[in-house]
Short mmCIF file of C-alpha atoms and ligand atoms in Angstrom, two decimals:
data_model
loop_
_atom_site.label_atom_id
_atom_site.label_comp_id
_atom_site.label_asym_id
_atom_site.label_seq_id
_atom_site.Cartn_x
_atom_site.Cartn_y
_atom_site.Cartn_z
CA UNK Q 1 11.06 -31.54 7.49
CA UNK Q 2 8.11 -31.02 9.84
CA UNK Q 3 4.61 -30.53 8.51
CA UNK Q 4 4.65 -26.94 9.88
CA UNK Q 5 7.64 -25.90 7.84
CA UNK Q 6 6.78 -27.65 4.57
CA UNK Q 7 6.09 -25.40 1.57
CA UNK Q 8 2.54 -26.73 1.34
CA UNK Q 9 1.83 -25.95 4.99
CA UNK Q 10 3.25 -22.46 4.49
CA UNK Q 11 0.96 -21.93 1.48
CA UNK Q 12 -2.07 -23.18 3.43
CA UNK Q 13 -1.21 -20.79 6.27
CA UNK Q 14 -0.92 -17.83 3.93
CA UNK Q 15 -4.17 -18.70 2.15
CA UNK Q 16 -5.79 -18.81 5.59
CA UNK Q 17 -4.25 -15.48 6.61
CA UNK Q 18 -5.55 -13.78 3.46
CA UNK Q 19 -9.01 -15.20 4.12
CA UNK Q 20 -8.96 -14.06 7.75
CA UNK Q 21 -8.28 -10.55 6.52
CA UNK Q 22 -11.15 -10.75 4.04
CA UNK Q 23 -13.56 -11.87 6.77
CA UNK Q 24 -12.25 -9.22 9.15
CA UNK Q 25 -13.09 -6.53 6.61
CA UNK Q 26 -16.70 -7.62 6.23
CA UNK Q 27 -17.27 -8.72 9.81
CA UNK Q 28 -19.01 -5.45 10.89
CA UNK Q 29 -21.37 -5.51 7.87
CA UNK Q 30 -24.77 -7.12 7.35
CA UNK Q 31 -25.96 -8.84 4.17
CA UNK Q 32 -27.78 -5.74 2.98
CA UNK Q 33 -24.52 -3.76 3.13
CA UNK Q 34 -22.67 -6.53 1.31
CA UNK Q 35 -25.21 -6.43 -1.50
CA UNK Q 36 -25.58 -2.67 -1.74
CA UNK Q 37 -24.22 -0.75 -4.73
CA UNK Q 38 -22.48 2.26 -3.23
CA UNK Q 39 -20.81 3.54 -6.38
CA UNK Q 40 -20.96 2.75 -10.11
CA UNK Q 41 -17.16 2.48 -10.18
CA UNK Q 42 -16.95 -0.02 -7.31
CA UNK Q 43 -18.41 -3.54 -7.10
CA UNK Q 44 -20.79 -4.44 -4.31
CA UNK Q 45 -18.78 -6.37 -1.70
CA UNK Q 46 -20.81 -9.54 -2.38
CA UNK Q 47 -19.41 -9.52 -5.94
CA UNK Q 48 -15.81 -9.19 -4.70
CA UNK Q 49 -16.33 -12.06 -2.26
CA UNK Q 50 -17.86 -14.36 -4.87
CA UNK Q 51 -15.14 -13.37 -7.34
CA UNK Q 52 -12.38 -14.16 -4.81
CA UNK Q 53 -13.86 -17.65 -4.29
CA UNK Q 54 -14.57 -18.16 -7.98
CA UNK Q 55 -11.03 -17.22 -9.00
CA UNK Q 56 -9.75 -19.68 -6.43
CA UNK Q 57 -12.07 -22.36 -7.75
CA UNK Q 58 -11.07 -21.68 -11.35
CA UNK Q 59 -7.32 -21.93 -10.72
CA UNK Q 60 -6.80 -24.06 -7.62
CA UNK Q 61 -9.68 -26.51 -8.09
CA UNK Q 62 -10.64 -26.69 -11.77
CA UNK Q 63 -7.34 -25.93 -13.53
CA UNK Q 64 -4.84 -27.48 -11.13
CA UNK Q 65 -7.11 -30.17 -9.66
CA UNK Q 66 -9.12 -31.03 -12.82
CA UNK Q 67 -12.37 -30.91 -10.78
CA UNK Q 68 -15.78 -29.75 -12.00
CA UNK Q 69 -17.01 -26.38 -10.69
CA UNK Q 70 -19.53 -26.41 -7.81
CA UNK Q 71 -22.10 -24.18 -9.54
CA UNK Q 72 -21.86 -24.93 -13.26
CA UNK Q 73 -21.10 -21.83 -15.30
CA UNK Q 74 -21.56 -19.39 -12.43
CA UNK Q 75 -18.00 -18.23 -13.11
CA UNK Q 76 -19.10 -16.07 -16.03
CA UNK Q 77 -20.79 -13.68 -13.54
CA UNK Q 78 -17.46 -13.17 -11.80
CA UNK Q 79 -15.39 -12.51 -14.89
CA UNK Q 80 -14.02 -9.01 -14.28
CA UNK Q 81 -13.67 -8.23 -17.98
CA UNK Q 82 -17.12 -9.52 -19.03
CA UNK Q 83 -18.87 -7.72 -16.18
CA UNK Q 84 -17.97 -4.04 -15.80
CA UNK Q 85 -18.26 -2.71 -12.24
CA UNK Q 86 -21.40 -0.67 -12.92
CA UNK Q 87 -23.37 -3.84 -13.85
CA UNK Q 88 -22.21 -6.09 -11.01
CA UNK Q 89 -24.97 -5.17 -8.53
CA UNK Q 90 -27.68 -6.45 -10.91
CA UNK Q 91 -26.15 -9.85 -11.64
CA UNK Q 92 -27.71 -13.04 -10.22
CA UNK Q 93 -24.56 -13.61 -8.12
CA UNK Q 94 -24.40 -15.67 -4.93
CA UNK Q 95 -25.52 -13.79 -1.86
CA UNK Q 96 -25.86 -14.17 1.90
CA UNK Q 97 -25.60 -17.75 3.29
CA UNK Q 98 -25.07 -19.27 -0.16
CA UNK Q 99 -22.13 -16.94 -0.76
CA UNK Q 100 -20.54 -17.80 2.60
CA UNK Q 101 -20.80 -21.54 1.96
CA UNK Q 102 -19.32 -21.12 -1.52
CA UNK Q 103 -16.23 -19.42 -0.06
CA UNK Q 104 -15.82 -22.22 2.49
CA UNK Q 105 -16.54 -25.10 0.07
CA UNK Q 106 -14.08 -23.83 -2.52
CA UNK Q 107 -11.40 -23.42 0.13
CA UNK Q 108 -11.93 -26.98 1.34
CA UNK Q 109 -11.57 -28.35 -2.18
CA UNK Q 110 -8.53 -26.16 -2.92
CA UNK Q 111 -6.80 -27.60 0.16
CA UNK Q 112 -7.64 -31.15 -0.98
CA UNK Q 113 -5.99 -30.41 -4.32
CA UNK Q 114 -2.98 -28.77 -2.64
CA UNK Q 115 -2.33 -32.03 -0.79
CA UNK Q 116 -2.05 -33.86 -4.15
CA UNK Q 117 0.04 -31.54 -6.33
CA UNK Q 118 3.77 -31.43 -7.03
CA UNK Q 119 5.21 -27.97 -6.30
CA UNK Q 120 8.95 -28.41 -6.69
CA UNK Q 121 11.08 -25.92 -8.59
CA UNK Q 122 11.25 -28.31 -11.55
CA UNK Q 123 7.57 -29.32 -11.56
CA UNK Q 124 6.41 -30.01 -15.10
CA UNK Q 125 3.42 -27.66 -14.99
CA UNK Q 126 4.66 -24.02 -14.99
CA UNK Q 127 1.60 -23.05 -12.95
CA UNK Q 128 2.75 -25.30 -10.11
CA UNK Q 129 6.47 -24.72 -10.42
CA UNK Q 130 7.64 -23.09 -7.20
CA UNK Q 131 3.99 -22.74 -6.16
CA UNK Q 132 3.32 -19.94 -8.68
CA UNK Q 133 -0.45 -20.42 -8.93
CA UNK Q 134 -0.84 -20.36 -5.14
CA UNK Q 135 1.18 -17.16 -4.87
CA UNK Q 136 -1.01 -15.69 -7.60
CA UNK Q 137 -4.17 -16.57 -5.66
CA UNK Q 138 -2.86 -15.19 -2.38
CA UNK Q 139 -1.86 -11.92 -4.06
CA UNK Q 140 -5.25 -11.78 -5.80
CA UNK Q 141 -7.13 -11.98 -2.51
CA UNK Q 142 -4.84 -9.31 -1.01
CA UNK Q 143 -5.51 -7.03 -3.95
CA UNK Q 144 -9.27 -7.47 -3.65
CA UNK Q 145 -9.00 -6.62 0.04
CA UNK Q 146 -7.60 -3.27 -1.05
CA UNK Q 147 -10.43 -2.75 -3.57
CA UNK Q 148 -12.93 -3.65 -0.84
CA UNK Q 149 -11.35 -1.02 1.40
CA UNK Q 150 -11.90 1.53 -1.37
CA UNK Q 151 -15.59 0.76 -1.22
CA UNK Q 152 -15.62 0.68 2.58
CA UNK Q 153 -14.67 4.39 2.56
CA UNK Q 154 -18.31 4.94 1.51
CA UNK Q 155 -19.86 3.00 4.41
CA UNK Q 156 -20.96 5.37 7.17
CA UNK Q 157 -19.65 4.42 10.59
CA UNK Q 158 -17.36 1.65 9.29
CA UNK Q 159 -14.43 1.01 11.62
CA UNK Q 160 -11.45 0.07 9.45
CA UNK Q 161 -8.80 -2.36 10.68
CA UNK Q 162 -5.76 -0.59 12.15
CA UNK Q 163 -3.33 0.84 9.61
CA UNK Q 164 0.33 -0.18 9.60
CA UNK Q 165 2.33 2.11 11.88
CA UNK Q 166 3.74 5.22 10.23
CA UNK Q 167 7.19 6.31 11.23
CA UNK Q 168 7.98 9.81 10.02
CA UNK Q 169 10.91 9.59 7.59
CA UNK Q 170 14.23 10.49 9.19
CA UNK Q 171 15.39 14.01 8.39
CA UNK Q 172 17.49 14.32 5.27
CA UNK Q 173 17.88 16.28 2.04
CA UNK Q 174 14.69 17.15 0.14
CA UNK Q 175 15.64 15.05 -2.87
CA UNK Q 176 17.66 11.99 -3.72
CA UNK Q 177 19.98 12.32 -6.73
CA UNK Q 178 20.05 9.31 -9.04
CA UNK Q 179 22.88 8.94 -11.52
CA UNK Q 180 22.23 8.72 -15.23
CA UNK Q 181 23.24 5.74 -17.32
CA UNK Q 182 22.10 2.14 -17.41
CA UNK Q 183 19.71 0.84 -14.74
CA UNK Q 184 18.20 -2.61 -14.42
CA UNK Q 185 14.47 -2.72 -13.80
CA UNK Q 186 11.79 -5.40 -13.67
CA UNK Q 187 11.44 -8.62 -11.73
CA UNK Q 188 13.91 -11.48 -12.09
CA UNK Q 189 12.68 -14.89 -13.29
CA UNK Q 190 10.10 -16.80 -11.29
CA UNK Q 191 12.77 -19.09 -9.83
CA UNK Q 192 13.72 -16.04 -7.72
CA UNK Q 193 10.22 -15.48 -6.35
CA UNK Q 194 6.73 -14.51 -7.38
CA UNK Q 195 6.01 -11.65 -9.76
CA UNK Q 196 3.33 -10.89 -12.34
CA UNK Q 197 3.94 -11.26 -16.06
CA UNK Q 198 3.89 -7.47 -16.57
CA UNK Q 199 6.94 -7.03 -14.28
CA UNK Q 200 9.06 -9.29 -16.46
CA UNK Q 201 11.52 -9.67 -18.05
CA UNK Q 202 14.14 -7.76 -16.11
CA UNK Q 203 15.87 -5.45 -18.56
CA UNK Q 204 18.23 -2.52 -18.83
CA UNK Q 205 17.02 1.03 -19.38
CA UNK Q 206 19.01 4.18 -20.08
CA UNK Q 207 18.12 7.13 -17.85
CA UNK Q 208 19.26 10.75 -17.76
CA UNK Q 209 20.38 11.87 -14.28
CA UNK Q 210 17.42 12.98 -12.15
CA UNK Q 211 16.33 13.88 -8.66
CA UNK Q 212 13.38 12.39 -6.84
CA UNK Q 213 11.84 13.72 -3.63
CA UNK Q 214 12.76 11.71 -0.57
CA UNK Q 215 9.19 11.73 0.62
CA UNK Q 216 5.76 11.63 -1.02
CA UNK Q 217 3.71 14.82 -1.22
CA UNK Q 218 2.08 15.41 2.18
CA UNK Q 219 -1.45 16.56 2.92
CA UNK Q 220 0.03 19.83 4.18
CA UNK Q 221 1.84 20.50 0.90
CA UNK Q 222 -1.29 19.57 -1.05
CA UNK Q 223 -3.38 22.02 0.99
CA UNK Q 224 -0.95 24.78 -0.01
CA UNK Q 225 -1.47 23.75 -3.66
CA UNK Q 226 -5.28 23.75 -3.59
CA UNK Q 227 -5.44 27.00 -1.66
CA UNK Q 228 -3.00 28.68 -4.04
CA UNK Q 229 -4.30 27.28 -7.33
CA UNK Q 230 -8.00 26.75 -6.66
CA UNK Q 231 -7.64 23.05 -7.58
CA UNK Q 232 -10.29 20.59 -6.32
CA UNK Q 233 -9.55 19.05 -2.93
CA UNK Q 234 -8.94 15.26 -2.82
CA UNK Q 235 -11.94 12.93 -2.69
CA UNK Q 236 -13.68 12.90 0.74
CA UNK Q 237 -12.15 16.23 1.82
CA UNK Q 238 -14.37 19.05 2.98
CA UNK Q 239 -13.64 22.53 4.15
CA UNK Q 240 -14.79 23.19 7.71
CA UNK Q 241 -14.08 26.79 8.70
CA UNK Q 242 -10.34 27.15 8.54
CA UNK Q 243 -9.73 23.38 8.56
CA UNK Q 244 -9.80 20.60 6.03
CA UNK Q 245 -11.56 17.47 7.20
CA UNK Q 246 -11.75 13.91 5.91
CA UNK Q 247 -15.32 12.63 5.53
CA UNK Q 248 -14.56 9.03 4.46
CA UNK Q 249 -16.68 6.43 6.31
CA UNK Q 250 -18.95 9.23 7.48
CA UNK Q 251 -16.28 10.61 9.79
CA UNK Q 252 -15.17 14.19 10.25
CA UNK Q 253 -11.48 13.83 11.08
CA UNK Q 254 -9.09 16.74 10.76
CA UNK Q 255 -6.63 16.11 7.92
CA UNK Q 256 -3.20 15.21 9.29
CA UNK Q 257 -0.80 17.52 7.42
CA UNK Q 258 2.11 15.08 7.79
CA UNK Q 259 0.54 12.05 6.11
CA UNK Q 260 0.99 11.49 2.36
CA UNK Q 261 -1.91 12.86 0.35
CA UNK Q 262 -4.26 10.24 -1.15
CA UNK Q 263 -7.40 10.19 -3.31
CA UNK Q 264 -6.03 12.42 -6.06
CA UNK Q 265 -6.31 11.61 -9.75
CA UNK Q 266 -3.38 11.36 -12.15
CA UNK Q 267 -4.40 14.71 -13.66
CA UNK Q 268 -4.32 16.33 -10.21
CA UNK Q 269 -1.01 14.66 -9.34
CA UNK Q 270 0.47 15.95 -12.58
CA UNK Q 271 -0.90 19.47 -11.93
CA UNK Q 272 0.55 19.45 -8.40
CA UNK Q 273 3.99 18.47 -9.67
CA UNK Q 274 3.96 21.26 -12.24
CA UNK Q 275 2.73 23.78 -9.64
CA UNK Q 276 5.70 22.74 -7.46
CA UNK Q 277 8.11 23.36 -10.37
CA UNK Q 278 8.73 19.63 -10.73
CA UNK Q 279 7.22 16.69 -12.62
CA UNK Q 280 6.00 13.15 -12.04
CA UNK Q 281 8.75 10.53 -12.28
CA UNK Q 282 8.51 7.93 -15.02
CA UNK Q 283 7.99 4.42 -13.67
CA UNK Q 284 11.55 3.54 -14.70
CA UNK Q 285 12.89 6.46 -12.71
CA UNK Q 286 10.75 5.47 -9.72
CA UNK Q 287 12.05 1.92 -9.75
CA UNK Q 288 15.67 2.95 -10.32
CA UNK Q 289 15.31 5.35 -7.36
CA UNK Q 290 13.92 2.67 -5.02
CA UNK Q 291 16.83 0.42 -5.91
CA UNK Q 292 19.28 3.30 -5.39
CA UNK Q 293 17.63 4.09 -2.03
CA UNK Q 294 18.33 0.52 -0.90
CA UNK Q 295 15.30 -1.70 -0.28
CA UNK Q 296 15.62 -3.47 3.09
CA UNK Q 297 13.57 -5.59 5.48
CA UNK Q 298 12.07 -2.55 7.20
CA UNK Q 299 11.26 -0.82 3.94
CA UNK Q 300 11.14 -3.18 0.94
CA UNK Q 301 10.68 -0.16 -1.33
CA UNK Q 302 13.74 1.77 -0.18
CA UNK Q 303 12.27 5.25 -0.65
CA UNK Q 304 11.10 6.84 2.62
CA UNK Q 305 7.32 6.95 2.88
CA UNK Q 306 6.81 4.49 0.00
CA UNK Q 307 4.09 1.93 0.64
CA UNK Q 308 1.77 4.46 2.38
CA UNK Q 309 0.12 5.85 -0.77
CA UNK Q 310 0.33 4.55 -4.34
CA UNK Q 311 2.44 6.93 -6.39
CA UNK Q 312 1.26 8.04 -9.81
CA UNK Q 313 3.97 8.03 -12.46
CA UNK Q 314 4.09 9.75 -15.84
CA UNK Q 315 4.16 6.37 -17.62
CA UNK Q 316 1.50 4.64 -19.69
CA UNK Q 317 1.00 0.95 -18.85
CA UNK Q 318 3.02 -0.80 -21.57
CA UNK Q 319 4.61 -4.21 -22.07
CA UNK Q 320 8.31 -4.56 -21.28
CA UNK Q 321 10.51 -5.68 -24.19
CA UNK Q 322 10.23 -9.48 -24.44
CA UNK Q 323 6.97 -9.59 -22.42
CA UNK Q 324 5.17 -12.95 -22.42
CA UNK Q 325 1.63 -13.25 -21.02
CA UNK Q 326 1.46 -15.75 -18.15
CA UNK Q 327 -0.68 -17.45 -17.10
CA UNK Q 328 -3.45 -15.64 -18.98
CA UNK Q 329 -3.81 -12.62 -21.26
CA UNK Q 330 -6.52 -10.96 -19.20
CA UNK Q 331 -4.24 -10.30 -16.26
CA UNK Q 332 -2.33 -7.48 -17.86
CA UNK Q 333 -1.92 -7.79 -21.61
CA UNK Q 334 -5.43 -6.56 -22.42
CA UNK Q 335 -4.74 -3.34 -20.45
CA UNK Q 336 -1.52 -2.35 -22.24
CA UNK Q 337 -1.71 0.89 -24.22
CA UNK Q 338 -2.17 4.59 -23.53
CA UNK Q 339 -5.45 4.30 -21.59
CA UNK Q 340 -3.97 3.50 -18.17
CA UNK Q 341 -1.27 5.20 -16.10
CA UNK Q 342 1.17 3.24 -13.93
CA UNK Q 343 1.22 3.60 -10.15
CA UNK Q 344 4.12 2.33 -8.09
CA UNK Q 345 4.76 1.38 -4.49
CA UNK Q 346 1.69 0.50 -2.46
CA UNK Q 347 -0.72 2.08 0.00
CA UNK Q 348 -1.65 1.68 3.68
CA UNK Q 349 -4.27 -0.81 2.43
CA UNK Q 350 -1.79 -2.96 0.49
CA UNK Q 351 -0.69 -6.22 2.10
CA UNK Q 352 2.94 -5.80 3.21
CA UNK Q 353 3.91 -9.05 1.40
CA UNK Q 354 3.06 -7.39 -1.91
CA UNK Q 355 5.42 -4.42 -1.60
CA UNK Q 356 8.26 -4.86 -4.08
CA UNK Q 357 10.19 -2.43 -6.27
CA UNK Q 358 9.06 -4.04 -9.54
CA UNK Q 359 5.30 -4.17 -8.81
CA UNK Q 360 3.22 -2.25 -11.38
CA UNK Q 361 -0.29 -1.11 -10.62
CA UNK Q 362 -2.38 0.73 -13.22
CA UNK Q 363 -5.56 2.74 -13.36
CA UNK Q 364 -7.43 5.34 -15.38
CA UNK Q 365 -5.97 8.86 -15.03
CA UNK Q 366 -9.28 10.29 -13.75
CA UNK Q 367 -9.66 7.79 -10.89
CA UNK Q 368 -9.66 9.15 -7.31
CA UNK Q 369 -11.16 6.35 -5.22
CA UNK Q 370 -7.83 4.50 -5.13
CA UNK Q 371 -5.38 5.29 -2.34
CA UNK Q 372 -3.05 7.21 -4.63
CA UNK Q 373 -0.89 10.29 -4.24
CA UNK Q 374 2.48 11.17 -5.72
CA UNK Q 375 6.14 11.88 -5.26
CA UNK Q 376 7.78 14.55 -7.40
CA UNK Q 377 10.90 14.34 -9.52
CA UNK Q 378 12.90 16.68 -11.69
CA UNK Q 379 15.76 16.55 -14.18
CA UNK Q 380 19.17 16.84 -12.52
CA UNK Q 381 20.26 20.46 -12.29
FE1 LIG R 1 -9.81 -10.15 -9.49
#
């Protein structure tokens, strides 16, 4: 096996790719913009950057490599649970040159540890088995890139990286019929690839027959809803004469009626579905539908248009039967309950490697800064 094709080299490449993306996002910004608090519900970018490096240090250097941290107990400032977003701008976090060297120093140490560890499928440490902890760190950085892009919508004149190409879905019937009966949902065991604890175990659910729209709700359809019902427009939209325009990043772009709507809350998504004579799908229905639609290499989510806008579901974020927290309770267990609603799929800002039918995202039902829209469903007629 050549060095290029070894699993460790592949992990190092993917860690580097995630980091390149992080740097690309902040490249146009100065230190003042990285430190600025733009919104109480979004961290300053400097916090996200320090948190990305600190999470890497915690898992890939301290936990796996048994090394001491570089900055003592600095990590407590980057604990997402201890430090709610509205307080993060005031914390004595690393900034400017110190922050940049921390990112680089942690990465160097993480690569030193990677050279030493045993990653085989039967490695003794479950964190290392099959490279789990590295996959977790790569996915974590991807997910923070998406959160950073949420904040970047507020930066006037920001030029975002190009979005993945959008092919309009091929013509077809309005809805896909999914048979009732038993459906398997959830991720298989970790020996079959990376997933988060909340996606496991795979289990059988009983569903009544239902229909789900082939495509997500478009901006054009959403305009009809707000104009008919008087509902609030999505975040960043403004009326300009007879047009609707998008003001994110200080721009004034005409809304493209064909793109999936984003920046709507769960409450608004639910109201839209009812206005359309339909309803939100449950997360089980959504996943059963993606599997019925046939995930493939071009579209790992099966459903046309999936992966452009997160799709709100009717479901609360709950543990699957037989759930076991791994590797730590704060990833998902502390969020289970009726406070958060599940979103499925992914958005234009989600790394393509993270699109999978079993992935569960969650957020508060009033949130609109996330790149979320919806797809409607209804009971079979
Ligand atoms: Fe995080």
